[in-house]
Structure formats: C-alpha cells, structure tokens
Tab-separated table of C-alpha atoms in Angstrom:
chain	number	residue	atom	x	y	z
A	1	UNK	CA	5.865	-14.483	-39.160
A	2	UNK	CA	5.119	-11.723	-36.650
A	3	UNK	CA	5.197	-12.177	-32.884
A	4	UNK	CA	1.438	-11.725	-32.504
A	5	UNK	CA	0.548	-14.263	-35.170
A	6	UNK	CA	2.970	-16.805	-33.739
A	7	UNK	CA	1.504	-16.461	-30.244
A	8	UNK	CA	-2.070	-16.615	-31.529
A	9	UNK	CA	-1.354	-19.790	-33.489
A	10	UNK	CA	0.471	-21.477	-30.600
A	11	UNK	CA	-2.124	-20.631	-27.959
A	12	UNK	CA	-5.139	-20.584	-30.279
A	13	UNK	CA	-6.350	-17.263	-28.917
A	14	UNK	CA	-6.383	-13.642	-30.021
A	15	UNK	CA	-4.071	-11.099	-28.409
A	16	UNK	CA	-4.669	-7.393	-27.993
A	17	UNK	CA	-1.666	-6.060	-29.857
A	18	UNK	CA	-0.314	-2.473	-29.932
A	19	UNK	CA	-1.838	-0.452	-32.748
A	20	UNK	CA	-0.919	2.856	-34.326
A	21	UNK	CA	-2.456	5.729	-32.354
A	22	UNK	CA	-2.546	3.922	-28.985
A	23	UNK	CA	-2.284	6.488	-26.165
A	24	UNK	CA	-2.321	5.403	-22.524
A	25	UNK	CA	-3.466	8.729	-21.075
A	26	UNK	CA	-6.644	10.119	-22.605
A	27	UNK	CA	-9.697	11.931	-21.267
A	28	UNK	CA	-13.162	10.555	-22.054
A	29	UNK	CA	-15.711	12.972	-23.465
A	30	UNK	CA	-18.175	12.008	-20.710
A	31	UNK	CA	-16.607	13.324	-17.475
A	32	UNK	CA	-18.355	10.591	-15.482
A	33	UNK	CA	-16.236	8.009	-17.291
A	34	UNK	CA	-12.982	9.548	-16.039
A	35	UNK	CA	-11.072	9.038	-12.829
A	36	UNK	CA	-10.204	12.365	-11.235
A	37	UNK	CA	-6.575	12.684	-10.144
A	38	UNK	CA	-6.676	15.073	-7.205
A	39	UNK	CA	-4.418	18.113	-7.479
A	40	UNK	CA	-4.740	19.168	-3.830
A	41	UNK	CA	-1.861	17.734	-1.756
A	42	UNK	CA	-3.968	16.666	1.220
A	43	UNK	CA	-6.735	15.141	-0.890
A	44	UNK	CA	-4.200	13.252	-2.965
A	45	UNK	CA	-2.461	12.067	0.202
A	46	UNK	CA	-5.689	10.635	1.645
A	47	UNK	CA	-6.797	9.080	-1.650
A	48	UNK	CA	-3.399	7.455	-2.214
A	49	UNK	CA	-3.362	6.030	1.308
A	50	UNK	CA	-6.865	4.619	0.972
A	51	UNK	CA	-6.324	3.608	-2.647
A	52	UNK	CA	-3.469	1.228	-1.870
A	53	UNK	CA	-5.498	-0.514	0.836
A	54	UNK	CA	-8.650	-0.660	-1.286
A	55	UNK	CA	-6.693	-2.142	-4.191
A	56	UNK	CA	-5.314	-4.874	-1.928
A	57	UNK	CA	-8.788	-5.566	-0.504
A	58	UNK	CA	-10.240	-5.852	-4.009
A	59	UNK	CA	-7.473	-8.185	-5.165
A	60	UNK	CA	-8.097	-10.485	-2.193
A	61	UNK	CA	-11.828	-10.443	-2.824
A	62	UNK	CA	-11.490	-11.127	-6.555
A	63	UNK	CA	-9.100	-14.056	-6.025
A	64	UNK	CA	-11.070	-15.725	-3.214
A	65	UNK	CA	-12.091	-18.690	-5.401
A	66	UNK	CA	-9.149	-18.653	-7.772
A	67	UNK	CA	-5.922	-20.238	-6.503
A	68	UNK	CA	-3.758	-19.380	-9.537
A	69	UNK	CA	-4.925	-15.764	-9.366
A	70	UNK	CA	-4.073	-15.611	-5.642
A	71	UNK	CA	-0.551	-16.799	-6.430
A	72	UNK	CA	-0.198	-13.980	-8.971
A	73	UNK	CA	-1.777	-11.234	-6.859
A	74	UNK	CA	-0.111	-11.994	-3.511
A	75	UNK	CA	2.880	-9.803	-4.454
A	76	UNK	CA	0.964	-6.583	-5.214
A	77	UNK	CA	-1.375	-7.335	-2.286
A	78	UNK	CA	1.472	-7.353	0.243
A	79	UNK	CA	3.146	-4.379	-1.431
A	80	UNK	CA	-0.092	-2.367	-1.417
A	81	UNK	CA	-0.790	-3.064	2.246
A	82	UNK	CA	2.775	-2.113	3.104
A	83	UNK	CA	2.427	1.114	1.137
A	84	UNK	CA	-0.833	1.805	2.968
A	85	UNK	CA	0.986	1.439	6.302
A	86	UNK	CA	3.833	3.689	5.211
A	87	UNK	CA	1.500	6.408	3.948
A	88	UNK	CA	-0.714	6.112	7.041
A	89	UNK	CA	2.245	6.767	9.325
A	90	UNK	CA	3.554	9.590	7.140
A	91	UNK	CA	0.071	11.108	7.017
A	92	UNK	CA	-0.265	11.134	10.818
A	93	UNK	CA	3.182	12.689	11.216
A	94	UNK	CA	2.485	15.286	8.518
A	95	UNK	CA	-0.913	16.234	9.907
A	96	UNK	CA	-0.201	16.323	13.636
A	97	UNK	CA	3.538	16.059	14.304
A	98	UNK	CA	4.298	19.763	14.046
A	99	UNK	CA	1.930	20.470	16.981
A	100	UNK	CA	4.329	18.575	19.266
A	101	UNK	CA	7.649	19.331	17.578
A	102	UNK	CA	7.902	16.349	15.213
A	103	UNK	CA	8.637	16.948	11.546
A	104	UNK	CA	7.169	15.217	8.505
A	105	UNK	CA	9.373	12.367	7.343
A	106	UNK	CA	9.658	11.791	3.599
A	107	UNK	CA	13.234	10.520	3.738
A	108	UNK	CA	12.670	6.899	4.723
A	109	UNK	CA	10.668	3.821	3.790
A	110	UNK	CA	11.624	2.215	7.117
A	111	UNK	CA	8.390	1.332	8.893
A	112	UNK	CA	10.235	0.818	12.176
A	113	UNK	CA	11.566	4.380	12.116
A	114	UNK	CA	8.175	5.813	11.147
A	115	UNK	CA	6.390	3.819	13.863
A	116	UNK	CA	8.897	5.030	16.471
A	117	UNK	CA	8.306	8.648	15.443
A	118	UNK	CA	4.555	8.074	15.517
A	119	UNK	CA	4.758	6.663	19.076
A	120	UNK	CA	6.869	9.626	20.167
A	121	UNK	CA	4.210	11.916	18.740
A	122	UNK	CA	1.469	10.093	20.680
A	123	UNK	CA	3.515	10.353	23.881
A	124	UNK	CA	4.019	14.084	23.414
A	125	UNK	CA	0.281	14.525	22.945
A	126	UNK	CA	-0.185	12.593	26.174
A	127	UNK	CA	-2.597	10.111	24.610
A	128	UNK	CA	-3.721	7.091	26.588
A	129	UNK	CA	-4.180	3.576	25.230
A	130	UNK	CA	-6.952	1.946	27.295
A	131	UNK	CA	-7.627	-0.709	24.624
A	132	UNK	CA	-3.912	-1.593	24.443
A	133	UNK	CA	-4.108	-1.195	20.662
A	134	UNK	CA	-0.742	0.586	20.265
A	135	UNK	CA	1.387	-2.521	20.885
A	136	UNK	CA	-0.871	-4.669	18.693
A	137	UNK	CA	-0.576	-2.278	15.757
A	138	UNK	CA	3.133	-1.886	16.468
A	139	UNK	CA	3.666	-5.647	16.166
A	140	UNK	CA	1.790	-5.727	12.857
A	141	UNK	CA	3.792	-2.826	11.451
A	142	UNK	CA	7.086	-4.310	12.645
A	143	UNK	CA	6.165	-7.624	11.024
A	144	UNK	CA	5.792	-5.797	7.697
A	145	UNK	CA	9.097	-4.027	8.412
A	146	UNK	CA	10.752	-7.395	8.986
A	147	UNK	CA	9.491	-9.131	5.847
A	148	UNK	CA	9.992	-6.081	3.618
A	149	UNK	CA	12.426	-3.611	5.218
A	150	UNK	CA	12.887	-1.280	2.264
A	151	UNK	CA	9.601	-1.623	0.347
A	152	UNK	CA	11.479	-3.840	-2.109
A	153	UNK	CA	10.778	-7.505	-1.359
A	154	UNK	CA	7.395	-7.755	-3.076
A	155	UNK	CA	8.202	-5.526	-6.047
A	156	UNK	CA	11.242	-7.391	-7.362
A	157	UNK	CA	12.410	-11.017	-7.295
A	158	UNK	CA	16.030	-9.953	-6.756
A	159	UNK	CA	17.879	-7.176	-4.953
A	160	UNK	CA	19.960	-4.480	-6.653
A	161	UNK	CA	22.883	-6.874	-6.953
A	162	UNK	CA	20.782	-9.557	-8.609
A	163	UNK	CA	20.611	-11.791	-5.526
A	164	UNK	CA	17.264	-13.485	-4.820
A	165	UNK	CA	15.228	-11.589	-2.236
A	166	UNK	CA	14.694	-13.939	0.731
A	167	UNK	CA	11.061	-14.568	1.639
A	168	UNK	CA	9.867	-14.957	5.214
A	169	UNK	CA	6.684	-16.801	4.221
A	170	UNK	CA	5.890	-19.079	1.298
A	171	UNK	CA	2.177	-19.440	2.092
A	172	UNK	CA	-0.262	-16.818	3.322
A	173	UNK	CA	-3.981	-16.791	4.201
A	174	UNK	CA	-5.132	-13.647	2.434
A	175	UNK	CA	-8.591	-13.240	4.076
A	176	UNK	CA	-6.883	-13.107	7.491
A	177	UNK	CA	-4.441	-10.496	6.174
A	178	UNK	CA	-7.348	-8.370	4.914
A	179	UNK	CA	-9.145	-8.651	8.264
A	180	UNK	CA	-6.038	-7.621	10.224
A	181	UNK	CA	-5.469	-4.682	7.895
A	182	UNK	CA	-9.080	-3.569	8.421
A	183	UNK	CA	-8.280	-3.398	12.133
A	184	UNK	CA	-5.144	-1.358	11.491
A	185	UNK	CA	-7.100	0.959	9.212
A	186	UNK	CA	-9.698	1.472	11.952
A	187	UNK	CA	-6.897	2.265	14.394
A	188	UNK	CA	-5.459	4.982	12.152
A	189	UNK	CA	-8.927	6.427	11.484
A	190	UNK	CA	-9.454	6.614	15.253
A	191	UNK	CA	-6.056	8.253	15.786
A	192	UNK	CA	-6.799	10.753	13.034
A	193	UNK	CA	-10.063	11.810	14.637
A	194	UNK	CA	-8.643	11.930	18.149
A	195	UNK	CA	-5.481	13.853	17.266
A	196	UNK	CA	-7.501	16.247	15.120
A	197	UNK	CA	-9.701	17.042	18.117
A	198	UNK	CA	-6.637	17.669	20.286
A	199	UNK	CA	-5.074	19.997	17.719
A	200	UNK	CA	-8.344	21.873	17.217
A	201	UNK	CA	-9.026	22.231	20.956
C-alpha cells in the first residue's frame, strides 16, 4: 500500500500528491496572473523589506480567530518581522551611510550592531529627535536582538549542535506585535524621507 493511500484511509481525506510533470517555477500565460520578481537591486531591496513585514501582518490577520493557526504561524511571524528590521537597517545604511562615511553592512545579522551603525549615521547627519522616537525604536530592535540574536531562534527548534533553542517568551499577543511593528515601519519611512532630503539638499 502506498503512502498516499495509507494516509487517505487513516485520515479519511484526499491528499494532493506529487505527480509526474510537477514544476514549482512556471510562468502563467496571462501576465496578470504572475508575480514579478524585480531584477533591479534597489527595487528588490524595497520589495523584500516590505514583503517580510506584509507577510507577517497578513499571517496575524488571518489567524486572528484561529488559535491553532496562531500557534503554527507565530514562528514565521516573528522571523519575518525580524527580517524586516534587519533589512530596514541595512537599507538605511546602504542608501545614506556613504554620505557620512559609513559603509553598507552585509556581513552581520546582529541587530545590535546594525542599530549602533544606524545611530552613528544619524549622529553624523546631525539629525534631531524631538519626538524621542530613537530610543523607543532602539529598545524594540534590541528586544528582537535579545530573543533572536542570529536570526536563528524562530527558524529552527535546535541550534547547530542539536541543542534546543531557548525561548524568551512562551505566549505572545500578536495584534500588539503588529501594532508596534507598524510604528517601527512608520519610523523608518520617516527616516528614509528625511535622510533623502538631506542627501539631495
């Protein structure tokens, strides 16, 4: 008895099973049915950054009334928000750092290091912080750095040696997380616009 038939009989449901000719990457005849994968570096950078956050937002929204689904999706949600933070910091450094002598940083996943470089960049631009948003965003980023220092904790259940990855939290209110991340996103959008105006001046 094949694996598919055994599962279908046990669970009394049909499974989509691999079939001859399956190809994961195809192009639909109607171009409006395709997703366009941007070739331009900057466009891809922006779309990736926003894509990770949007995916996390959508997962939170779709699991709002579904506890088991929340328990499944919490891992990619946290990972996606963390990736959004990492790419947001790397984007700011890549776009504006060179104007004040700071290089792009593709060598680390350490959010603490990236945040420190970002703050140094802001200081060199001479930016002010009348809303006192910098320390708020810094605390949020450093919290992500603490619970997932190497972008590893929410992708794998164990570390590279097979030891369980310790978790800082065992419960999490996802709508609050989404709201906080909206604030952080607004902060980076504001920084992008402001720094762009300084560079263009």
